[in-house]
Structures are given as C-alpha cells and as structure tokens.
Coordinates of C-alpha atoms and ligand atoms in Angstrom, one line a residue:
X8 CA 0.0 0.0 0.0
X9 CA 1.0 3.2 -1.3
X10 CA 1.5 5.4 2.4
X11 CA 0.8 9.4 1.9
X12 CA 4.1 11.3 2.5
X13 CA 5.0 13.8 -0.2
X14 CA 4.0 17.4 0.3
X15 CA 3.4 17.7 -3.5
X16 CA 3.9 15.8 -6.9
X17 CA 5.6 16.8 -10.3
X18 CA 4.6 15.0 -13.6
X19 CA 7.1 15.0 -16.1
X20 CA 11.4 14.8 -15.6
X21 CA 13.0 16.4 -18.7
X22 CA 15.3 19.0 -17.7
X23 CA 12.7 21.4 -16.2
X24 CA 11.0 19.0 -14.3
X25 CA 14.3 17.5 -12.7
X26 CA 15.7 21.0 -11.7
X27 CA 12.2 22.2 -10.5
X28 CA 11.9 19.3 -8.2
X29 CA 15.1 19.0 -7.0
X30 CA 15.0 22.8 -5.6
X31 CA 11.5 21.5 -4.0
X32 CA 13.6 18.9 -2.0
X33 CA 16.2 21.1 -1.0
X34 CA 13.9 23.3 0.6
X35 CA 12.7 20.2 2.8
X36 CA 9.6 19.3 1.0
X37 CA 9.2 15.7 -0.2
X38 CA 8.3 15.4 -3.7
X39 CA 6.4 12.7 -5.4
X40 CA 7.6 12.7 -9.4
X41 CA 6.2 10.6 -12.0
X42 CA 7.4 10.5 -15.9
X43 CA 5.2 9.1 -18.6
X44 CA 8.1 7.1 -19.4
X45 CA 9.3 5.4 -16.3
X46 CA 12.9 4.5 -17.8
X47 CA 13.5 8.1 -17.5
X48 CA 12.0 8.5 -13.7
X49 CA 14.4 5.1 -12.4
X50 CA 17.2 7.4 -14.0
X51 CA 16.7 10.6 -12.3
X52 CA 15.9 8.8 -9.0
X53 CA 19.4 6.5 -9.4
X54 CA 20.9 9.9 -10.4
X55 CA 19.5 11.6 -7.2
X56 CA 20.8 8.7 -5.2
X57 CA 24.6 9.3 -6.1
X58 CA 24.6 12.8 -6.4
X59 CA 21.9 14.6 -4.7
X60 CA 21.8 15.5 -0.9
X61 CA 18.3 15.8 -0.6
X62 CA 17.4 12.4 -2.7
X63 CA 15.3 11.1 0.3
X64 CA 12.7 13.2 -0.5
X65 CA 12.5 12.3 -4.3
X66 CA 10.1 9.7 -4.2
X67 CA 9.7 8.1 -7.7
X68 CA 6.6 6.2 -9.0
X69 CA 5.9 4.0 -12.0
X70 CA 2.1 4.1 -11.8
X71 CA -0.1 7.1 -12.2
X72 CA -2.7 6.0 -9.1
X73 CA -0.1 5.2 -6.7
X74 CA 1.9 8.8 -7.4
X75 CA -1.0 10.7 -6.5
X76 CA -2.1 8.2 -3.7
X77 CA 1.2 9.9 -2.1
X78 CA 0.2 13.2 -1.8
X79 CA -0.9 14.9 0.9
X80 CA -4.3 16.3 0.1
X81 CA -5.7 18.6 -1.0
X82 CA -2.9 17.7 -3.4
X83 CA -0.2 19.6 -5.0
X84 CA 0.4 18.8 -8.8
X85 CA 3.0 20.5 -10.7
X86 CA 2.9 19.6 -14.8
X87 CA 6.1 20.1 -16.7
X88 CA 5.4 18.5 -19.7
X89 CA 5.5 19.6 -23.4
X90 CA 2.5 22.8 -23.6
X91 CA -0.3 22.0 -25.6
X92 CA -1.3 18.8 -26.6
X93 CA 0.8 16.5 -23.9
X94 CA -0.7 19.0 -20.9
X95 CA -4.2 18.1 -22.1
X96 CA -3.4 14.3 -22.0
X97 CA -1.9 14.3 -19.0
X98 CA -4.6 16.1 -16.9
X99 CA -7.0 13.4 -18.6
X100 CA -4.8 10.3 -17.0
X101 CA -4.7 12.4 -13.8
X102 CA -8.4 13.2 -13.5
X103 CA -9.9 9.7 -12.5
X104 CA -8.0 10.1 -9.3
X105 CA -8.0 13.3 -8.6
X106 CA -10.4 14.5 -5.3
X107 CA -12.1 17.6 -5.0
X108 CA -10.4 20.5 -4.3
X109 CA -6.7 19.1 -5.8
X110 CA -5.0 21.6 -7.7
X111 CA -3.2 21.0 -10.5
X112 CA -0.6 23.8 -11.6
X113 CA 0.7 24.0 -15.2
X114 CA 4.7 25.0 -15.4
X115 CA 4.8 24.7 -19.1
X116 CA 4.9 27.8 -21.9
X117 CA 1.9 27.0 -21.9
X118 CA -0.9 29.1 -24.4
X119 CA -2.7 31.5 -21.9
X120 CA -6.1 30.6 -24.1
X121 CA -5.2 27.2 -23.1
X122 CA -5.1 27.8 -19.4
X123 CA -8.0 29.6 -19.1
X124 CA -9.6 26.6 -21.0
X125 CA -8.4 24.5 -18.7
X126 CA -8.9 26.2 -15.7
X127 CA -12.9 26.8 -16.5
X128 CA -12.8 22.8 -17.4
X129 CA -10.9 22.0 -14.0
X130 CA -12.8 24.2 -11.7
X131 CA -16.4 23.0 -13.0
X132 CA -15.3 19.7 -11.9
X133 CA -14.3 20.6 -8.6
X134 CA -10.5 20.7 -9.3
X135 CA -8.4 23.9 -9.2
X136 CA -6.1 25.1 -12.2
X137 CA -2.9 26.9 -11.5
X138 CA -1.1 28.3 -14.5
X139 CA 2.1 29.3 -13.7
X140 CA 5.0 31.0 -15.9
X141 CA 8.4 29.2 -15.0
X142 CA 11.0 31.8 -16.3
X143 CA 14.8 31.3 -15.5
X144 CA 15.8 27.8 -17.9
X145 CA 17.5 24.7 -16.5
X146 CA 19.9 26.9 -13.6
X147 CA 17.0 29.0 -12.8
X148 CA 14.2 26.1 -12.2
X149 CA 17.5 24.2 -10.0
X150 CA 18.3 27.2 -7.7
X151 CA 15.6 29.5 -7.7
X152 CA 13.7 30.5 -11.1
X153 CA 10.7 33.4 -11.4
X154 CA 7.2 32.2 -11.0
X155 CA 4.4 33.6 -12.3
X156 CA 1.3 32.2 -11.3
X157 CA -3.0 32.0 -11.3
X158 CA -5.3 31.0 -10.7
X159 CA -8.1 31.0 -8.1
X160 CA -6.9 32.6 -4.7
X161 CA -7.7 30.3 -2.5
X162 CA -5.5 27.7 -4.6
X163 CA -2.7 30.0 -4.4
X164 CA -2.5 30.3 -0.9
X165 CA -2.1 26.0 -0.7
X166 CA 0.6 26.8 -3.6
X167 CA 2.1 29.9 -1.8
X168 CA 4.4 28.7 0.8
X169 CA 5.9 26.4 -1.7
X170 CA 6.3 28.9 -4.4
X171 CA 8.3 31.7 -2.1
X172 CA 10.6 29.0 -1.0
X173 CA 11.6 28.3 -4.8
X174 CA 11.6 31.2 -6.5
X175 CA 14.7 33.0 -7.0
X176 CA 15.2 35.9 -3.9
X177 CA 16.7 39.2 -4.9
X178 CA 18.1 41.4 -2.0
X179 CA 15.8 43.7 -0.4
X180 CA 17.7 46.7 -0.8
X181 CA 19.6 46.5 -3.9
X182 CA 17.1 44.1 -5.8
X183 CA 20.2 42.0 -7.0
X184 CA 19.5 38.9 -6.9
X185 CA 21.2 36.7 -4.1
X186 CA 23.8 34.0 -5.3
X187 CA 25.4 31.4 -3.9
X188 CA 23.1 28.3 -3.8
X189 CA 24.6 25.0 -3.6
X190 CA 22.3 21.4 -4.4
X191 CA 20.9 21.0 -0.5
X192 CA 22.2 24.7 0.3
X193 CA 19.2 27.2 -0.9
X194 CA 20.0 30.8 -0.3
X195 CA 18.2 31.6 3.0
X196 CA 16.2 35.2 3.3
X197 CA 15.2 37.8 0.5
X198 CA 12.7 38.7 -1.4
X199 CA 11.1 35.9 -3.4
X200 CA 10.5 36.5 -7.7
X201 CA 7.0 35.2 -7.1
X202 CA 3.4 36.5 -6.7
X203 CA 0.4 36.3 -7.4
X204 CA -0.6 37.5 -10.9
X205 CA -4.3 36.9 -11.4
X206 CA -6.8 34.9 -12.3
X207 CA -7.0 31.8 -14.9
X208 CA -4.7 32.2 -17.8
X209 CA -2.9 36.0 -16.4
X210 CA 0.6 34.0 -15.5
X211 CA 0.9 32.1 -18.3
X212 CA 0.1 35.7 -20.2
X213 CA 2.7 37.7 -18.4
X214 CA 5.4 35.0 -18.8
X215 CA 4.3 35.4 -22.3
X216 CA 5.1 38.7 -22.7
X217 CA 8.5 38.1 -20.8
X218 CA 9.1 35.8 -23.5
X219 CA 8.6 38.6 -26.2
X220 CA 10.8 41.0 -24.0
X221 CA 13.3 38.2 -24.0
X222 CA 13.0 38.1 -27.7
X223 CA 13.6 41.8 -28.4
X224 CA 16.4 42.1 -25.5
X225 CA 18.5 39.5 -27.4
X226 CA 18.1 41.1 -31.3
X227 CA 18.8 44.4 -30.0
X228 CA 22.2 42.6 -27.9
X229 CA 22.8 41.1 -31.6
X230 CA 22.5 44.3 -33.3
X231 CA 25.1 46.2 -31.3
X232 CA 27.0 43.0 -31.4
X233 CA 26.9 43.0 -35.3
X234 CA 27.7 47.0 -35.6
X235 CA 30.6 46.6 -33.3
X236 CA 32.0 43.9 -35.5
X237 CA 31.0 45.1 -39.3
X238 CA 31.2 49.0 -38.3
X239 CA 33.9 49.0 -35.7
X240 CA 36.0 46.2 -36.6
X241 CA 36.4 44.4 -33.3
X242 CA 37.3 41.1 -32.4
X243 CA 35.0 38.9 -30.0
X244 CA 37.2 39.1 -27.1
X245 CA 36.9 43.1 -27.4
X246 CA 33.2 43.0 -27.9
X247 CA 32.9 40.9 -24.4
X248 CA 34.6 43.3 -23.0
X249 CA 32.7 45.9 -23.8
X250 CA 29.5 43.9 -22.7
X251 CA 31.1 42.8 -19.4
X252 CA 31.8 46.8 -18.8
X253 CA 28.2 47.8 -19.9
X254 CA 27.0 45.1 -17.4
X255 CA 29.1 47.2 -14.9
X256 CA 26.1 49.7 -14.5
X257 CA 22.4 50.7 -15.8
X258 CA 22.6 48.3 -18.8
X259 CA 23.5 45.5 -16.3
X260 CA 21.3 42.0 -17.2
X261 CA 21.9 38.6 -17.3
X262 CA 21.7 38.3 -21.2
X263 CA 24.1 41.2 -21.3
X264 CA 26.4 39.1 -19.1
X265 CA 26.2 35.7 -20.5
X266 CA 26.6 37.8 -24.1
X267 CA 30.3 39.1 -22.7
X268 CA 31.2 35.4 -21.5
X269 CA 29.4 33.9 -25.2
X270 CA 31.6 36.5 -27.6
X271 CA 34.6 35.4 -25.1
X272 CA 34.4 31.8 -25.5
X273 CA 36.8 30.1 -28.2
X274 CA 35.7 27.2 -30.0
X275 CA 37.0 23.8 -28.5
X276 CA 37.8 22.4 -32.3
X277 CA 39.5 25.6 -33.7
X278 CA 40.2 28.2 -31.2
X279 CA 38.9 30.8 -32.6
X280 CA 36.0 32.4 -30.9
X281 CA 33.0 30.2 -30.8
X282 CA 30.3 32.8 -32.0
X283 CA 32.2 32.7 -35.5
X284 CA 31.6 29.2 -35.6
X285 CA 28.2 29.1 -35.0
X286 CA 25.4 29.0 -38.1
X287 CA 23.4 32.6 -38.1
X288 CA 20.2 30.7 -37.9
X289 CA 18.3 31.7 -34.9
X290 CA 15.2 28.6 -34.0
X291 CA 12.0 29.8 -31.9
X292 CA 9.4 27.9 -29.9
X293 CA 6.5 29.9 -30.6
X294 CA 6.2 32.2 -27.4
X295 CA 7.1 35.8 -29.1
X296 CA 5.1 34.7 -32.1
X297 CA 2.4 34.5 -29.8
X298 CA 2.8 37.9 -28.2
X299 CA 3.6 39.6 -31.8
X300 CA 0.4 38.0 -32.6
X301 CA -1.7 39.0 -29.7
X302 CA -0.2 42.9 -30.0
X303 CA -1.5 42.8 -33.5
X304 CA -4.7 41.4 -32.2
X305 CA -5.5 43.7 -29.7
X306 CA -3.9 46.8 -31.6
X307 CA -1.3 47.6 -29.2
X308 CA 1.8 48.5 -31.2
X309 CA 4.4 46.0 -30.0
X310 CA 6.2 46.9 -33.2
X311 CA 9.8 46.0 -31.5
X312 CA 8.6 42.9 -30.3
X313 CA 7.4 41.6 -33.7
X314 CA 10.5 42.9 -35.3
X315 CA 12.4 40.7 -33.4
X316 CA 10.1 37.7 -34.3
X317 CA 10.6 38.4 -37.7
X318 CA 14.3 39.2 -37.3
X319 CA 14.8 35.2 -36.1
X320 CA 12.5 34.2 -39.1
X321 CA 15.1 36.3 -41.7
X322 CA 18.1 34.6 -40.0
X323 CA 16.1 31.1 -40.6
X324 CA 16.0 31.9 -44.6
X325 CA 19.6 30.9 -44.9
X326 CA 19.9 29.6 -47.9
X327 CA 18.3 32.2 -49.6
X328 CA 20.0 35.1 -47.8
X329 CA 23.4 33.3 -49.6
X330 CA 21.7 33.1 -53.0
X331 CA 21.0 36.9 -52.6
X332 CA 23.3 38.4 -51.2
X333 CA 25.2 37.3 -54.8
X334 CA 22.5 39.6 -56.4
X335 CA 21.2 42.6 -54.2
X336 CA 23.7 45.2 -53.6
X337 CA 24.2 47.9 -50.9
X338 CA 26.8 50.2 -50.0
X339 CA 30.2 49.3 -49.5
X340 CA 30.9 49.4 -45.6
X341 CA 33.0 52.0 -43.9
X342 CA 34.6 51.2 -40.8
X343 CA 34.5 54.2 -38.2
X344 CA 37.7 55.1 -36.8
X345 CA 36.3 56.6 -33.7
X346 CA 35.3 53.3 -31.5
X347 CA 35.0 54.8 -27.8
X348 CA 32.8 57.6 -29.6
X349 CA 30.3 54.9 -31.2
X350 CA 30.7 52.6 -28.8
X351 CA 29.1 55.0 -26.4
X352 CA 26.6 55.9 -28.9
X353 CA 25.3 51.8 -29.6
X354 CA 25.0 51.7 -25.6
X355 CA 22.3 54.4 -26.0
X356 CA 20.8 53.1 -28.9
X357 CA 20.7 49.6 -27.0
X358 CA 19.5 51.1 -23.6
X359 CA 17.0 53.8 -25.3
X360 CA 15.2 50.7 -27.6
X361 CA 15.5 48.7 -24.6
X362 CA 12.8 51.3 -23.0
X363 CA 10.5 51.4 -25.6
X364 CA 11.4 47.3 -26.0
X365 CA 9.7 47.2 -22.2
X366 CA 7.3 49.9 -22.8
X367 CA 5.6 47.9 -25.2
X368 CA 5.7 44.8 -23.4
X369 CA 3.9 46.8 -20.7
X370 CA 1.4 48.6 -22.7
X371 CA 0.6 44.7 -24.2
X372 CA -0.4 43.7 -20.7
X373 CA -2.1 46.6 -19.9
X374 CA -4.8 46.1 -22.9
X375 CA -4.9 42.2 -22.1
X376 CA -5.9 42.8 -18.7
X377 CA -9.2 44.8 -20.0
X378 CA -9.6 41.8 -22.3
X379 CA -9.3 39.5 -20.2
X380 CA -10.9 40.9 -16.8
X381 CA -7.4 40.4 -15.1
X382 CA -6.2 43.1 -12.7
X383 CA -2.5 42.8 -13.2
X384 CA 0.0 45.1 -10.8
X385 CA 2.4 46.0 -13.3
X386 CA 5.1 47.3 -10.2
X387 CA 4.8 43.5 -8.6
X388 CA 5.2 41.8 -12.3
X389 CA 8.6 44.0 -12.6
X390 CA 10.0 43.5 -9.4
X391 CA 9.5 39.2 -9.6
X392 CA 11.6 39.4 -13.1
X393 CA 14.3 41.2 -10.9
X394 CA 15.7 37.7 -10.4
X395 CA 15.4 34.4 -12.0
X396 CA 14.4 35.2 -15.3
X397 CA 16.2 35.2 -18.6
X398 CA 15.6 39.0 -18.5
X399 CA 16.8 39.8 -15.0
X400 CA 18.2 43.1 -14.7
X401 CA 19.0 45.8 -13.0
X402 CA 16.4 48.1 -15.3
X403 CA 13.2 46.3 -13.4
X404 CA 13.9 48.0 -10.3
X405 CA 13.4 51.4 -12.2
X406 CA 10.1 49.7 -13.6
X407 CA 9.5 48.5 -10.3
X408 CA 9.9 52.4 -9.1
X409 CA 8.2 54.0 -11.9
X410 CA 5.2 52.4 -11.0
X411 CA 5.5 53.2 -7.4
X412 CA 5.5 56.5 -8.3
X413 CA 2.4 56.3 -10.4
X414 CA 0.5 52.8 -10.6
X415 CA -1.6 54.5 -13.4
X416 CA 1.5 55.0 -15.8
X417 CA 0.2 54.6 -19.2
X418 CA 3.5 54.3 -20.9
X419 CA 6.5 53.2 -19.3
X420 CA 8.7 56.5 -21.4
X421 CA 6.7 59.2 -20.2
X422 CA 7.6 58.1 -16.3
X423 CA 10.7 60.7 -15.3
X424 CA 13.5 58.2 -14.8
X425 CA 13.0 56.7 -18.9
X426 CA 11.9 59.9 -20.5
X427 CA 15.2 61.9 -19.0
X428 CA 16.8 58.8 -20.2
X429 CA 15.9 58.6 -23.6
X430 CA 16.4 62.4 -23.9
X431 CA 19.5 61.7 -23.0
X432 CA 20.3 59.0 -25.4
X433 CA 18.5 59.7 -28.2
X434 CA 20.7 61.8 -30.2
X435 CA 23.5 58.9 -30.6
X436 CA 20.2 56.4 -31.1
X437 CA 19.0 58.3 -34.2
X438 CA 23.2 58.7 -35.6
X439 CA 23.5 54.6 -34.8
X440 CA 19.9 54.0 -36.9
X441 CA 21.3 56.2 -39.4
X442 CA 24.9 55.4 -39.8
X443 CA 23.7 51.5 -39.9
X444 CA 21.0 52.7 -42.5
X445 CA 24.0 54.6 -44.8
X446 CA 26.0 51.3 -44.4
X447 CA 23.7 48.5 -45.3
X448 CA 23.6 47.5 -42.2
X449 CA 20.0 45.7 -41.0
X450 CA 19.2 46.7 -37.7
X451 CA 15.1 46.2 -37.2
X452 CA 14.9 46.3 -33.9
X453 CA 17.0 49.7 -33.2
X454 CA 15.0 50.8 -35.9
X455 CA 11.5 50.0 -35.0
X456 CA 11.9 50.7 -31.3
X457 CA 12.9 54.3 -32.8
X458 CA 10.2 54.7 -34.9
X459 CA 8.1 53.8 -31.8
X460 CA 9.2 56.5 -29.8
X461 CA 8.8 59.3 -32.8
X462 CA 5.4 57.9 -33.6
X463 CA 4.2 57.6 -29.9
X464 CA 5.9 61.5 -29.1
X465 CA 3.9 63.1 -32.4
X466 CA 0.5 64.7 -31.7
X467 CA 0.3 64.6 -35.8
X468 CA 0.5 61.9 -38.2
X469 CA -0.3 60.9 -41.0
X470 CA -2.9 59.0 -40.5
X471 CA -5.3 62.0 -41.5
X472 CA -3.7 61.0 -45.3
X473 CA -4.9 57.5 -44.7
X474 CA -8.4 58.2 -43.5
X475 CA -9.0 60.1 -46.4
X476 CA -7.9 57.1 -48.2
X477 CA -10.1 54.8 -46.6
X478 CA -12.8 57.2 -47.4
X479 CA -12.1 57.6 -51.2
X480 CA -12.0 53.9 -51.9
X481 CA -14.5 52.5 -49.3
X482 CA -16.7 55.2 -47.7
X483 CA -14.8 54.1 -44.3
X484 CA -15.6 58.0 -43.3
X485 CA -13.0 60.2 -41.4
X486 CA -13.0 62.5 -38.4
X487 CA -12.5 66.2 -38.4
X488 CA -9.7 68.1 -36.5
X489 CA -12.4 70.7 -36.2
X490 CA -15.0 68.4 -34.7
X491 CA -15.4 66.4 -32.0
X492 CA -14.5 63.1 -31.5
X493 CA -17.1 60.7 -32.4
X494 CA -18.7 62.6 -34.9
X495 CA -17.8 60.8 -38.3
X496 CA -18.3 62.3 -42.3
X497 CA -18.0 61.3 -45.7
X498 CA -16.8 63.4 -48.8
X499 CA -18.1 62.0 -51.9
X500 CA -14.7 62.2 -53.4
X501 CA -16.2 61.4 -57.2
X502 CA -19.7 62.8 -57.3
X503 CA -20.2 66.1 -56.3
X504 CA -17.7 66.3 -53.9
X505 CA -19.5 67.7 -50.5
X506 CA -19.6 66.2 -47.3
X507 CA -21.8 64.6 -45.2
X508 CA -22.4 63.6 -41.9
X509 CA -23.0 59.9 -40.8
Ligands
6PG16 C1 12.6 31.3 -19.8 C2 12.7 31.1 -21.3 C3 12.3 29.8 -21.7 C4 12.7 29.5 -23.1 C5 11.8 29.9 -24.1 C6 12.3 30.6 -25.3 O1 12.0 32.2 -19.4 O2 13.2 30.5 -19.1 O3 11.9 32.1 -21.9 O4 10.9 29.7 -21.4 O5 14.0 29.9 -23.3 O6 11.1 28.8 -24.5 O7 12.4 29.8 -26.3 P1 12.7 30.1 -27.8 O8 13.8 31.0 -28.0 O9 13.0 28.7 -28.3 O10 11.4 30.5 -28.4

C-alpha cells in the first residue's frame, strides 16, 4: 500500500521537471515525481541517489494511481510536460483520481487561451487550475527561477508557501539577486520573484510577454554586437569586453552578461571564438510569435517585439540570404575610426530601444488585462523578473519604481526616470539607426523601437492622409480636426464632392 508522504507531486522529468523538483527537496519538502516514461524517472531517482543530498525526499513512481495516492491532500500537482497537446493528455490520465479541491498547476509555456480553458474545465469539476510561468531555464528552475502564477486565490495560498521558497530571492535593498546556492544549500532570506498574478490564464500571459521581451532584449544585444564587428571592426574578445563593462552599471542584465562570457568563448575544435563558428540561424518555440500575434490582435503596437520575431524568421532563410546576397547590392561598408565615440553611442541606442522594448511589453499587458478581466500590478510583475528570469536586470527596479511613483502609468517612457533617459540617449540612437541605414547594415529592432518613440511622441500623423484614403476607396468615413470626436463624415470624393455627416 501506497502510504501518503509527499507534500506535492511533479509530472514529467526532462530537464525542467528535474531542476524544478530538485529545488523542491532542497527546501525540505518531499516530492512525489512521475514520468510518462518510467525509464526516464528510475534514471533521475538512481541519479538523485549518487549525487543529490536531498534524494530522500524524491520519491519516484511508476504508476499514475499510486503517485497521486502519495500526496498529501488537498494535493499539489506540478505539470512540466511539453505545452499544448501533452498538458491536455496528462490532466486526462490524472483526473480519474484526482479528489475535489486538488489543484493542478501548469509550469509549461503554456498558451494562456489554453489555461483559461483548462482552468474553466478544472474548476467545473471541482479541481483547481494553477497556471504558472516558470522563467529562469534549467539553472533558474534548480536554484531559484521566477514564477508567475494564477489562478483562483484560495488555490494559491495552498501553492504559496511552496512557491516563495523556490523562487529566485533578490536582495531587499539593492534588488540584485542573491547568489550562492549549492544542491541541499538554498540561499536563506530575501525577497522571493513570485506573486500572485491573477486569475485563470494571467501568469501564463505575463510569462508570455517576458518571452517577447526576452526576444527583443537579445536582437537588439545582436544588433550592437553585429555593428561593433562590421562598423567597428572588433574582435569577440573586445566586444565581451565591452558587454562585461556595460553590465558594470544601468545596462546590467543577465543576457548582457552571458553575451560578454558567449563572444569570449573560443571554439573547442578551432580556437577561434566560438560565436564565428556558430550558423546565423536563430530557431524559436513559438512564445514571441504569440505575443507579436496577440499585440496585433489587440492593436497595441508591439512593433519592436514583432520585429524581433521576424528578425529570427530572416536569419532562418539561410539559404536564400546566400543566393541573394550574390545579387542585391548595398553600400560598400565603412569602418568608423572613432570606437570609444560609437561605442558609447550603440550603448544608448541599445538602452534607449530597450525602454521602448519594455514599454511595449507593458502597454501589451495593460490592454490584455481589459480583455481579459485580469487586474495585473504592473510594479509587482517588474520586481518578480528582478531575479530568476532570462531578463533579469537591474532596469526592473526602475520599472518597479516608476510604478511606485504612479501605478496609473500609461506608458512606461513618459515616467521621469526613462523619458530623462531617452532624452538623454537619443541623439546617438538616431546617428546609430542612421549610420547603420547609410551602411547596409539591417538593424530592425534599433530601428522600430525608434520609430516607436517618434510615432508615440507626435501629436500629428499621418494618418489624417490614410483616412482620407479609406474614405475615397471605401466610404470608411473620417474625423475632423475641427470636430469632436465621435462625430464621423464622408466626402463624396467622385460625385459632387460635399460632405456629409454619418
Ligand atoms: C525562460 C525562457 C524559456 C525558453 C523559451 C524561449 O523564461 O526560461 O523564456 O521559457 O528559453 O522557451 O524559447 P525560444 O527562444 O526557443 O522561443
């Protein structure tokens, strides 16, 4: 007989799932797993044996009834298998012995649609749906990742105690994040990179929209990467250095740092620098797809985001980039002589489209909330990215405070802090857009996120043009600066051309 010892349960053991439950039994919980294949559960368990101090309270099970027979109701089950399809199959096999009131909680990328599908589904049967965003990769989900989840309330609060002693903690002063933990040594203290988001599918939305944010962090990183090298003429090594110095202060992330250790890194089988050696083809999963998507579906221009969606789907045309590049002609490049003077002015073209990068992201979750009856606290979402997550920086805690200072913000550039920076910095942005432009030189997202800012800082444009345009082919009828709002006409542009009212 199965005997009921494990404080909560995890379904599926590829890398996630094996980190994520290994930092549950280092904080003293005992965890019952379970993999669909059980070859791959006798593995991590024999693995856990040799190598992992707190293997006593990984508790393996072959069968699907006598896993959740374990746990401690009402029970705790985390899923960490393969979003979409796989999540929906597992929750089937888990249902017939499931009892009211146990909560199953999603870890996965999964589709917020999905979860608040499944959550609806769940909670008619008497089960309760967590959806939680698990930012932070294999390290992150090991020794403390960012958790976004949601869900009903009440299941939260079963979830909450385990989900603080997870999550990444970031320092209460500083907001750095706290290193130093050791498998069966969890940092002790600190803020946890946890709370709770909202209801039904909200987490798995907002660690959507970190995902897109992730996306357009690393293009613009590549862009000042690729301007350094084709503009500038540096090597690798000097281009790490140059990150590792901007990680020194306001530009200071974890992509920025792992970029200054990547461009440092020599190839094992040539010794050259490894980057050169790698094929410019970037792959995606589908997560800043989804949040281009969504921007354009709920007309919130995310135009940065989706630039850098589409910059990973140009890098995938490889072939064809080769066959073209033997037939379309730019300009010839000229390297600039003056490197400290434009490597100063890619910083501010990097840390200027990083604000409007994050502006966007923010305005995204903003609309979704309306959409989705979600009441997200835009201040708490910032400060829980301040550790753990792929885009951990030091620039949350200034999203973190511009919030503070007004939790209405409508756009993240018009708070003090961003708008005195982008002020600042937006004279080299424009000459780096340019001087890329006069060179051949693609940089989308540096591009877009600067268009952004000139579109969303213009009282006019010309949009008036396209109204009338709208009108002439299609009677779409325009507004009238004269007017107000609301009030909409028509010119009949090839009859007698006067204007009526609608
Ligand atoms: C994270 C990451 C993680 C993963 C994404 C991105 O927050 O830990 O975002 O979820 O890296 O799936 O994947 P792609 O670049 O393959 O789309």
């Amino acid at each position: 007989m199965t005997s009921t010892v494990a404080d909560i349960g995890l379904i599926g053991l590829a890398v996630m799932g094996q980190n994520l439950a290994l930092n549950i039994a280092d904080h003293g919980y005992t965890i019952a797993v379970f993999n669909r294949n059980p070859d791959r559960m006798r593995q991590f368990i024999a693995h856990c044996a040799q190598h992992e101090p707190s293997s006593e309270r990984v508790i393996g099970f072959e069968s699907l009834a006598d896993f959740v027979k374990a746990i401690k109701r009402p029970r705790k089950i985390v899923l960490l298998v393969k979003a979409g399809e796989a999540t929906d199959a597992t929750i089937d096999a888990l249902l017939p012995y499931l009892e009211r009131g146990d909560i199953i909680i999603d870890g996965g990328n999964a589709l917020w649609t999905d979860t608040i599908r499944r959550e609806k589904r769940l909670s008619e049967l008497g089960f309760a749906f967590i959806g939680s965003g698990v930012s932070g990769g294999e390290t992150g989900a090991r020794f403390g990742p960012s958790l976004m989840p949601s869900g009903t309330l009440e299941a939260w609060k079963q979830l909450e105690p385990i989900w603080r002693d997870i999550a990444c903690k970031v320092d209460p002063v500083t907001g750095k994040p706290i290193e130093g933990a050791v498998p069966g040594k969890p940092v002790q203290g600190g803020v946890p990179c946890t709370a709770y988001i909202g209801t039904n599918g909200a987490g798995h939305y907002v660690k959507m929209v970190h995902n897109g944010i992730e996306y357009i962090d690393m293009q613009l990183i590549c862009e000042a990467y690729w301007l350094m090298k084709n503009l500038l003429g540096m090597n690798a090594e000097e281009m790490g250095d140059v990150f590792a110095l901007w990680n020194e202060a306001e530009l200071s992330s974890f992509l920025i740092e792992i970029t200054a250790d990547i461009l440092r890194q020599k190839d094992p089988e040539t010794g050259a620098p490894i980057v050169d050696s790698i094929l410019d083809t970037a792959g995606q999963k589908g997560t800043g797809q989804w949040t281009a998507a969504n921007a354009l579906a709920l007309g919130i221009p995310a135009n940065a985001i989706a630039e850098a969606v589409f910059a990973r789907s140009l890098s995938a045309l490889k072939e064809e980039r080769v066959a073209a590049s033997q037939v379309l002609q730019g300009p010839p490049i000229r390297l600039e002589s003056d490197r400290a003077k434009w490597i100063q002015a890619i910083r501010d073209a990097l840390y200027c489209s990083k604000i409007c990068a994050y502006a966007q992201g923010f305005q995204l979750m903003a609309e979704a909330q309306k959409e989705y009856d979600w009441t997200l606290d835009f201040g708490s979402i910032a400060q829980i990215w301040r550790g753990g997550c792929i885009i951990r920086a030091r620039f949350l805690q200034k999203i973190t405070d511009a919030y503070a200072r007004d939790p209405g913000l409508k756009n993240l550039m018009l708070d003090d802090y961003f708008r005195d920076a982008l002020h600042k910095g937006q004279q080299n942005w424009r000459e780096v857009v340019a001087l890329a432009a006069r060179n051949g030189i693609p940089v989308p997202a540096f591009g877009s996120a600067l268009a952004y800012f000139d579109g969303y800082r213009s009282a006019r444009l010309p949009a008036n043009l396209l109204q009338a345009q709208r009108d002439y082919f299609g009677a779409h009828t325009y507004e009238r600066v004269d007017r107000p709002r609301g009030q909409f006409f028509h010119l009949d542009w090839s009859g007698d051309r006067r204007q009526s009212m609608t």
